[in-house]
Amino acid sequence: MNKSELVSTMSTKVGESKKSAETNLDAIIEVISNELKNKGKVKLVDFGNFETRKRSARKGRNPRTKEEIKIPASVIPVFKAGKGLKEAVNK
């Protein structure tokens, strides 16, 4: 499912316009993104948690040239599924 399909499904489920559903989805994405940028966490009970983790610097290899390269340290977003979501997927 892509974003436009998600917006369409949301608008049907809630009974609002697609434009309103898209605005709401964009707001949710923006709030989660901003919280993660500020090194915060977003916990949605029974759905899951969004957080960031530090990835340390490491050595990698260019697959074309086989040359060894340095990959710098970075912060990555992580999602961990909650119990409710796991149960829903496994039913």
Tab-separated table of N, CA and C in Angstrom:
chain	number	residue	atom	x	y	z
A	1	MET	N	0.849	-1.173	0.000
A	1	MET	CA	0.000	0.000	0.000
A	1	MET	C	0.894	1.235	0.000
A	2	ASN	N	0.628	2.151	-0.908
A	2	ASN	CA	1.384	3.400	-0.933
A	2	ASN	C	0.586	4.502	-0.235
A	3	LYS	N	1.138	5.709	-0.222
A	3	LYS	CA	0.516	6.802	0.532
A	3	LYS	C	-0.882	7.141	0.012
A	4	SER	N	-1.054	7.218	-1.294
A	4	SER	CA	-2.365	7.583	-1.833
A	4	SER	C	-3.409	6.508	-1.520
A	5	GLU	N	-3.023	5.251	-1.545
A	5	GLU	CA	-3.955	4.170	-1.174
A	5	GLU	C	-4.299	4.242	0.311
A	6	LEU	N	-3.310	4.568	1.131
A	6	LEU	CA	-3.554	4.722	2.566
A	6	LEU	C	-4.505	5.879	2.832
A	7	VAL	N	-4.302	7.003	2.166
A	7	VAL	CA	-5.182	8.162	2.319
A	7	VAL	C	-6.606	7.805	1.906
A	8	SER	N	-6.752	7.107	0.801
A	8	SER	CA	-8.077	6.703	0.318
A	8	SER	C	-8.774	5.787	1.321
A	9	THR	N	-8.042	4.815	1.856
A	9	THR	CA	-8.604	3.891	2.844
A	9	THR	C	-8.985	4.628	4.122
A	10	MET	N	-8.120	5.547	4.559
A	10	MET	CA	-8.412	6.332	5.767
A	10	MET	C	-9.670	7.173	5.586
A	11	SER	N	-9.807	7.817	4.428
A	11	SER	CA	-10.963	8.684	4.202
A	11	SER	C	-12.258	7.880	4.192
A	12	THR	N	-12.219	6.691	3.633
A	12	THR	CA	-13.398	5.826	3.626
A	12	THR	C	-13.729	5.347	5.036
A	13	LYS	N	-12.726	4.933	5.769
A	13	LYS	CA	-12.911	4.395	7.129
A	13	LYS	C	-13.478	5.446	8.084
A	14	VAL	N	-12.975	6.683	7.990
A	14	VAL	CA	-13.375	7.740	8.924
A	14	VAL	C	-14.564	8.535	8.390
A	15	GLY	N	-14.826	8.462	7.102
A	15	GLY	CA	-15.942	9.195	6.518
A	15	GLY	C	-15.635	10.663	6.307
A	16	GLU	N	-14.417	10.960	5.891
A	16	GLU	CA	-14.030	12.343	5.606
A	16	GLU	C	-13.436	12.410	4.213
A	17	SER	N	-13.140	13.615	3.760
A	17	SER	CA	-12.598	13.777	2.414
A	17	SER	C	-11.162	13.263	2.346
A	18	LYS	N	-10.734	12.958	1.133
A	18	LYS	CA	-9.357	12.504	0.939
A	18	LYS	C	-8.373	13.601	1.310
A	19	LYS	N	-8.717	14.850	1.024
A	19	LYS	CA	-7.837	15.970	1.346
A	19	LYS	C	-7.650	16.073	2.856
A	20	SER	N	-8.720	15.900	3.613
A	20	SER	CA	-8.654	15.955	5.072
A	20	SER	C	-7.829	14.787	5.614
A	21	ALA	N	-8.038	13.613	5.052
A	21	ALA	CA	-7.281	12.435	5.483
A	21	ALA	C	-5.797	12.612	5.190
A	22	GLU	N	-5.487	13.196	4.025
A	22	GLU	CA	-4.086	13.419	3.674
A	22	GLU	C	-3.453	14.443	4.610
A	23	THR	N	-4.185	15.483	4.955
A	23	THR	CA	-3.694	16.492	5.891
A	23	THR	C	-3.399	15.868	7.246
A	24	ASN	N	-4.303	14.997	7.716
A	24	ASN	CA	-4.103	14.321	9.001
A	24	ASN	C	-2.900	13.389	8.965
A	25	LEU	N	-2.753	12.636	7.890
A	25	LEU	CA	-1.618	11.729	7.760
A	25	LEU	C	-0.307	12.510	7.712
A	26	ASP	N	-0.274	13.600	6.959
A	26	ASP	CA	0.931	14.433	6.887
A	26	ASP	C	1.277	15.002	8.261
A	27	ALA	N	0.259	15.388	9.033
A	27	ALA	CA	0.494	15.927	10.374
A	27	ALA	C	1.098	14.864	11.284
A	28	ILE	N	0.593	13.644	11.215
A	28	ILE	CA	1.113	12.550	12.037
A	28	ILE	C	2.576	12.281	11.687
A	29	ILE	N	2.870	12.214	10.398
A	29	ILE	CA	4.246	11.966	9.948
A	29	ILE	C	5.168	13.088	10.408
A	30	GLU	N	4.699	14.331	10.308
A	30	GLU	CA	5.513	15.471	10.720
A	30	GLU	C	5.790	15.454	12.219
A	31	VAL	N	4.771	15.148	13.021
A	31	VAL	CA	4.941	15.115	14.479
A	31	VAL	C	5.930	14.020	14.876
A	32	ILE	N	5.792	12.831	14.297
A	32	ILE	CA	6.710	11.731	14.613
A	32	ILE	C	8.130	12.093	14.172
A	33	SER	N	8.280	12.648	12.981
A	33	SER	CA	9.598	13.027	12.469
A	33	SER	C	10.259	14.069	13.359
A	34	ASN	N	9.511	15.082	13.755
A	34	ASN	CA	10.073	16.125	14.611
A	34	ASN	C	10.478	15.584	15.971
A	35	GLU	N	9.686	14.688	16.525
A	35	GLU	CA	10.031	14.101	17.824
A	35	GLU	C	11.321	13.283	17.715
A	36	LEU	N	11.473	12.529	16.641
A	36	LEU	CA	12.688	11.737	16.443
A	36	LEU	C	13.898	12.636	16.187
A	37	LYS	N	13.709	13.740	15.480
A	37	LYS	CA	14.803	14.696	15.252
A	37	LYS	C	15.309	15.244	16.575
A	38	ASN	N	14.406	15.415	17.533
A	38	ASN	CA	14.762	15.942	18.849
A	38	ASN	C	15.158	14.837	19.824
A	39	LYS	N	15.492	13.666	19.278
A	39	LYS	CA	15.944	12.503	20.054
A	39	LYS	C	14.902	11.991	21.037
A	40	GLY	N	13.633	12.206	20.713
A	40	GLY	CA	12.544	11.718	21.547
A	40	GLY	C	12.044	10.368	21.067
A	41	LYS	N	10.997	9.884	21.709
A	41	LYS	CA	10.364	8.622	21.342
A	41	LYS	C	8.869	8.862	21.186
A	42	VAL	N	8.235	8.069	20.344
A	42	VAL	CA	6.782	8.103	20.198
A	42	VAL	C	6.294	6.697	20.496
A	43	LYS	N	5.480	6.571	21.560
A	43	LYS	CA	4.965	5.265	21.975
A	43	LYS	C	3.463	5.218	21.731
A	44	LEU	N	3.050	4.292	20.894
A	44	LEU	CA	1.638	4.079	20.611
A	44	LEU	C	1.268	2.706	21.167
A	45	VAL	N	0.545	2.708	22.277
A	45	VAL	CA	0.223	1.472	22.991
A	45	VAL	C	-0.446	0.477	22.040
A	46	ASP	N	-0.013	-0.753	22.092
A	46	ASP	CA	-0.476	-1.875	21.273
A	46	ASP	C	-0.099	-1.775	19.792
A	47	PHE	N	0.443	-0.644	19.354
A	47	PHE	CA	0.870	-0.537	17.966
A	47	PHE	C	2.380	-0.665	17.854
A	48	GLY	N	3.114	0.200	18.576
A	48	GLY	CA	4.561	0.106	18.548
A	48	GLY	C	5.233	1.400	18.961
A	49	ASN	N	6.558	1.378	18.926
A	49	ASN	CA	7.367	2.514	19.345
A	49	ASN	C	8.278	2.966	18.213
A	50	PHE	N	8.355	4.290	18.044
A	50	PHE	CA	9.304	4.905	17.128
A	50	PHE	C	10.397	5.528	17.985
A	51	GLU	N	11.655	5.272	17.639
A	51	GLU	CA	12.764	5.863	18.366
A	51	GLU	C	13.976	5.925	17.451
A	52	THR	N	15.058	6.495	17.950
A	52	THR	CA	16.296	6.551	17.172
A	52	THR	C	17.373	5.752	17.890
A	53	ARG	N	18.316	5.282	17.103
A	53	ARG	CA	19.478	4.569	17.646
A	53	ARG	C	20.724	5.069	16.951
A	54	LYS	N	21.808	5.063	17.702
A	54	LYS	CA	23.095	5.463	17.122
A	54	LYS	C	23.717	4.263	16.430
A	55	ARG	N	24.196	4.501	15.232
A	55	ARG	CA	24.933	3.468	14.492
A	55	ARG	C	26.373	3.942	14.427
A	56	SER	N	27.284	3.165	14.977
A	56	SER	CA	28.680	3.585	15.033
A	56	SER	C	29.341	3.510	13.654
A	57	ALA	N	30.447	4.217	13.548
A	57	ALA	CA	31.211	4.211	12.298
A	57	ALA	C	31.744	2.803	12.048
A	58	ARG	N	31.861	2.458	10.785
A	58	ARG	CA	32.336	1.116	10.451
A	58	ARG	C	32.972	1.127	9.064
A	59	LYS	N	33.629	0.036	8.760
A	59	LYS	CA	34.237	-0.113	7.444
A	59	LYS	C	33.261	-0.864	6.553
A	60	GLY	N	33.202	-0.445	5.306
A	60	GLY	CA	32.363	-1.119	4.324
A	60	GLY	C	33.173	-1.384	3.075
A	61	ARG	N	32.510	-1.909	2.062
A	61	ARG	CA	33.214	-2.213	0.825
A	61	ARG	C	32.326	-1.820	-0.351
A	62	ASN	N	32.920	-1.107	-1.293
A	62	ASN	CA	32.218	-0.739	-2.518
A	62	ASN	C	32.065	-2.017	-3.348
A	63	PRO	N	30.818	-2.450	-3.623
A	63	PRO	CA	30.635	-3.721	-4.339
A	63	PRO	C	31.165	-3.712	-5.775
A	64	ARG	N	31.257	-2.550	-6.397
A	64	ARG	CA	31.768	-2.489	-7.772
A	64	ARG	C	33.284	-2.567	-7.828
A	65	THR	N	33.938	-1.767	-6.986
A	65	THR	CA	35.399	-1.686	-7.058
A	65	THR	C	36.102	-2.540	-6.010
A	66	LYS	N	35.353	-3.059	-5.076
A	66	LYS	CA	35.872	-3.860	-3.945
A	66	LYS	C	36.771	-3.024	-3.031
A	67	GLU	N	36.746	-1.706	-3.227
A	67	GLU	CA	37.548	-0.806	-2.410
A	67	GLU	C	36.908	-0.644	-1.028
A	68	GLU	N	37.750	-0.662	0.001
A	68	GLU	CA	37.249	-0.486	1.364
A	68	GLU	C	36.962	0.994	1.602
A	69	ILE	N	35.804	1.276	2.210
A	69	ILE	CA	35.418	2.657	2.496
A	69	ILE	C	35.025	2.796	3.958
A	70	LYS	N	35.108	4.018	4.470
A	70	LYS	CA	34.683	4.291	5.838
A	70	LYS	C	33.233	4.792	5.798
A	71	ILE	N	32.390	4.159	6.584
A	71	ILE	CA	31.002	4.592	6.698
A	71	ILE	C	30.898	5.363	8.013
A	72	PRO	N	30.514	6.647	7.964
A	72	PRO	CA	30.490	7.449	9.187
A	72	PRO	C	29.374	7.031	10.146
A	73	ALA	N	29.532	7.408	11.403
A	73	ALA	CA	28.496	7.155	12.406
A	73	ALA	C	27.242	7.935	12.021
A	74	SER	N	26.080	7.405	12.391
A	74	SER	CA	24.828	8.081	12.071
A	74	SER	C	23.761	7.714	13.098
A	75	VAL	N	22.675	8.435	13.038
A	75	VAL	CA	21.516	8.148	13.878
A	75	VAL	C	20.417	7.673	12.937
A	76	ILE	N	19.803	6.533	13.267
A	76	ILE	CA	18.787	5.966	12.386
A	76	ILE	C	17.454	5.840	13.121
A	77	PRO	N	16.332	6.020	12.395
A	77	PRO	CA	15.026	5.804	13.001
A	77	PRO	C	14.729	4.301	13.068
A	78	VAL	N	14.054	3.893	14.155
A	78	VAL	CA	13.742	2.483	14.356
A	78	VAL	C	12.278	2.373	14.794
A	79	PHE	N	11.587	1.357	14.288
A	79	PHE	CA	10.227	1.063	14.737
A	79	PHE	C	10.215	-0.330	15.331
A	80	LYS	N	9.650	-0.443	16.532
A	80	LYS	CA	9.507	-1.746	17.163
A	80	LYS	C	8.019	-2.009	17.339
A	81	ALA	N	7.535	-3.068	16.726
A	81	ALA	CA	6.113	-3.392	16.777
A	81	ALA	C	5.680	-3.755	18.192
A	82	GLY	N	4.478	-3.317	18.548
A	82	GLY	CA	3.908	-3.620	19.855
A	82	GLY	C	3.159	-4.940	19.850
A	83	LYS	N	2.751	-5.366	21.024
A	83	LYS	CA	2.086	-6.647	21.190
A	83	LYS	C	0.800	-6.737	20.364
A	84	GLY	N	-0.013	-5.692	20.374
A	84	GLY	CA	-1.278	-5.702	19.633
A	84	GLY	C	-1.081	-5.856	18.149
A	85	LEU	N	-0.089	-5.160	17.588
A	85	LEU	CA	0.199	-5.250	16.168
A	85	LEU	C	0.717	-6.635	15.805
A	86	LYS	N	1.601	-7.179	16.651
A	86	LYS	CA	2.120	-8.514	16.401
A	86	LYS	C	1.003	-9.552	16.400
A	87	GLU	N	0.083	-9.432	17.358
A	87	GLU	CA	-1.024	-10.377	17.441
A	87	GLU	C	-1.941	-10.239	16.214
A	88	ALA	N	-2.205	-9.003	15.789
A	88	ALA	CA	-3.071	-8.777	14.631
A	88	ALA	C	-2.482	-9.371	13.359
A	89	VAL	N	-1.167	-9.262	13.203
A	89	VAL	CA	-0.499	-9.792	12.016
A	89	VAL	C	-0.482	-11.321	12.025
A	90	ASN	N	-0.391	-11.915	13.206
A	90	ASN	CA	-0.284	-13.362	13.303
A	90	ASN	C	-1.613	-14.088	13.387
A	91	LYS	N	-2.730	-13.384	13.309
A	91	LYS	CA	-4.045	-14.046	13.342
A	91	LYS	C	-4.408	-14.585	11.992
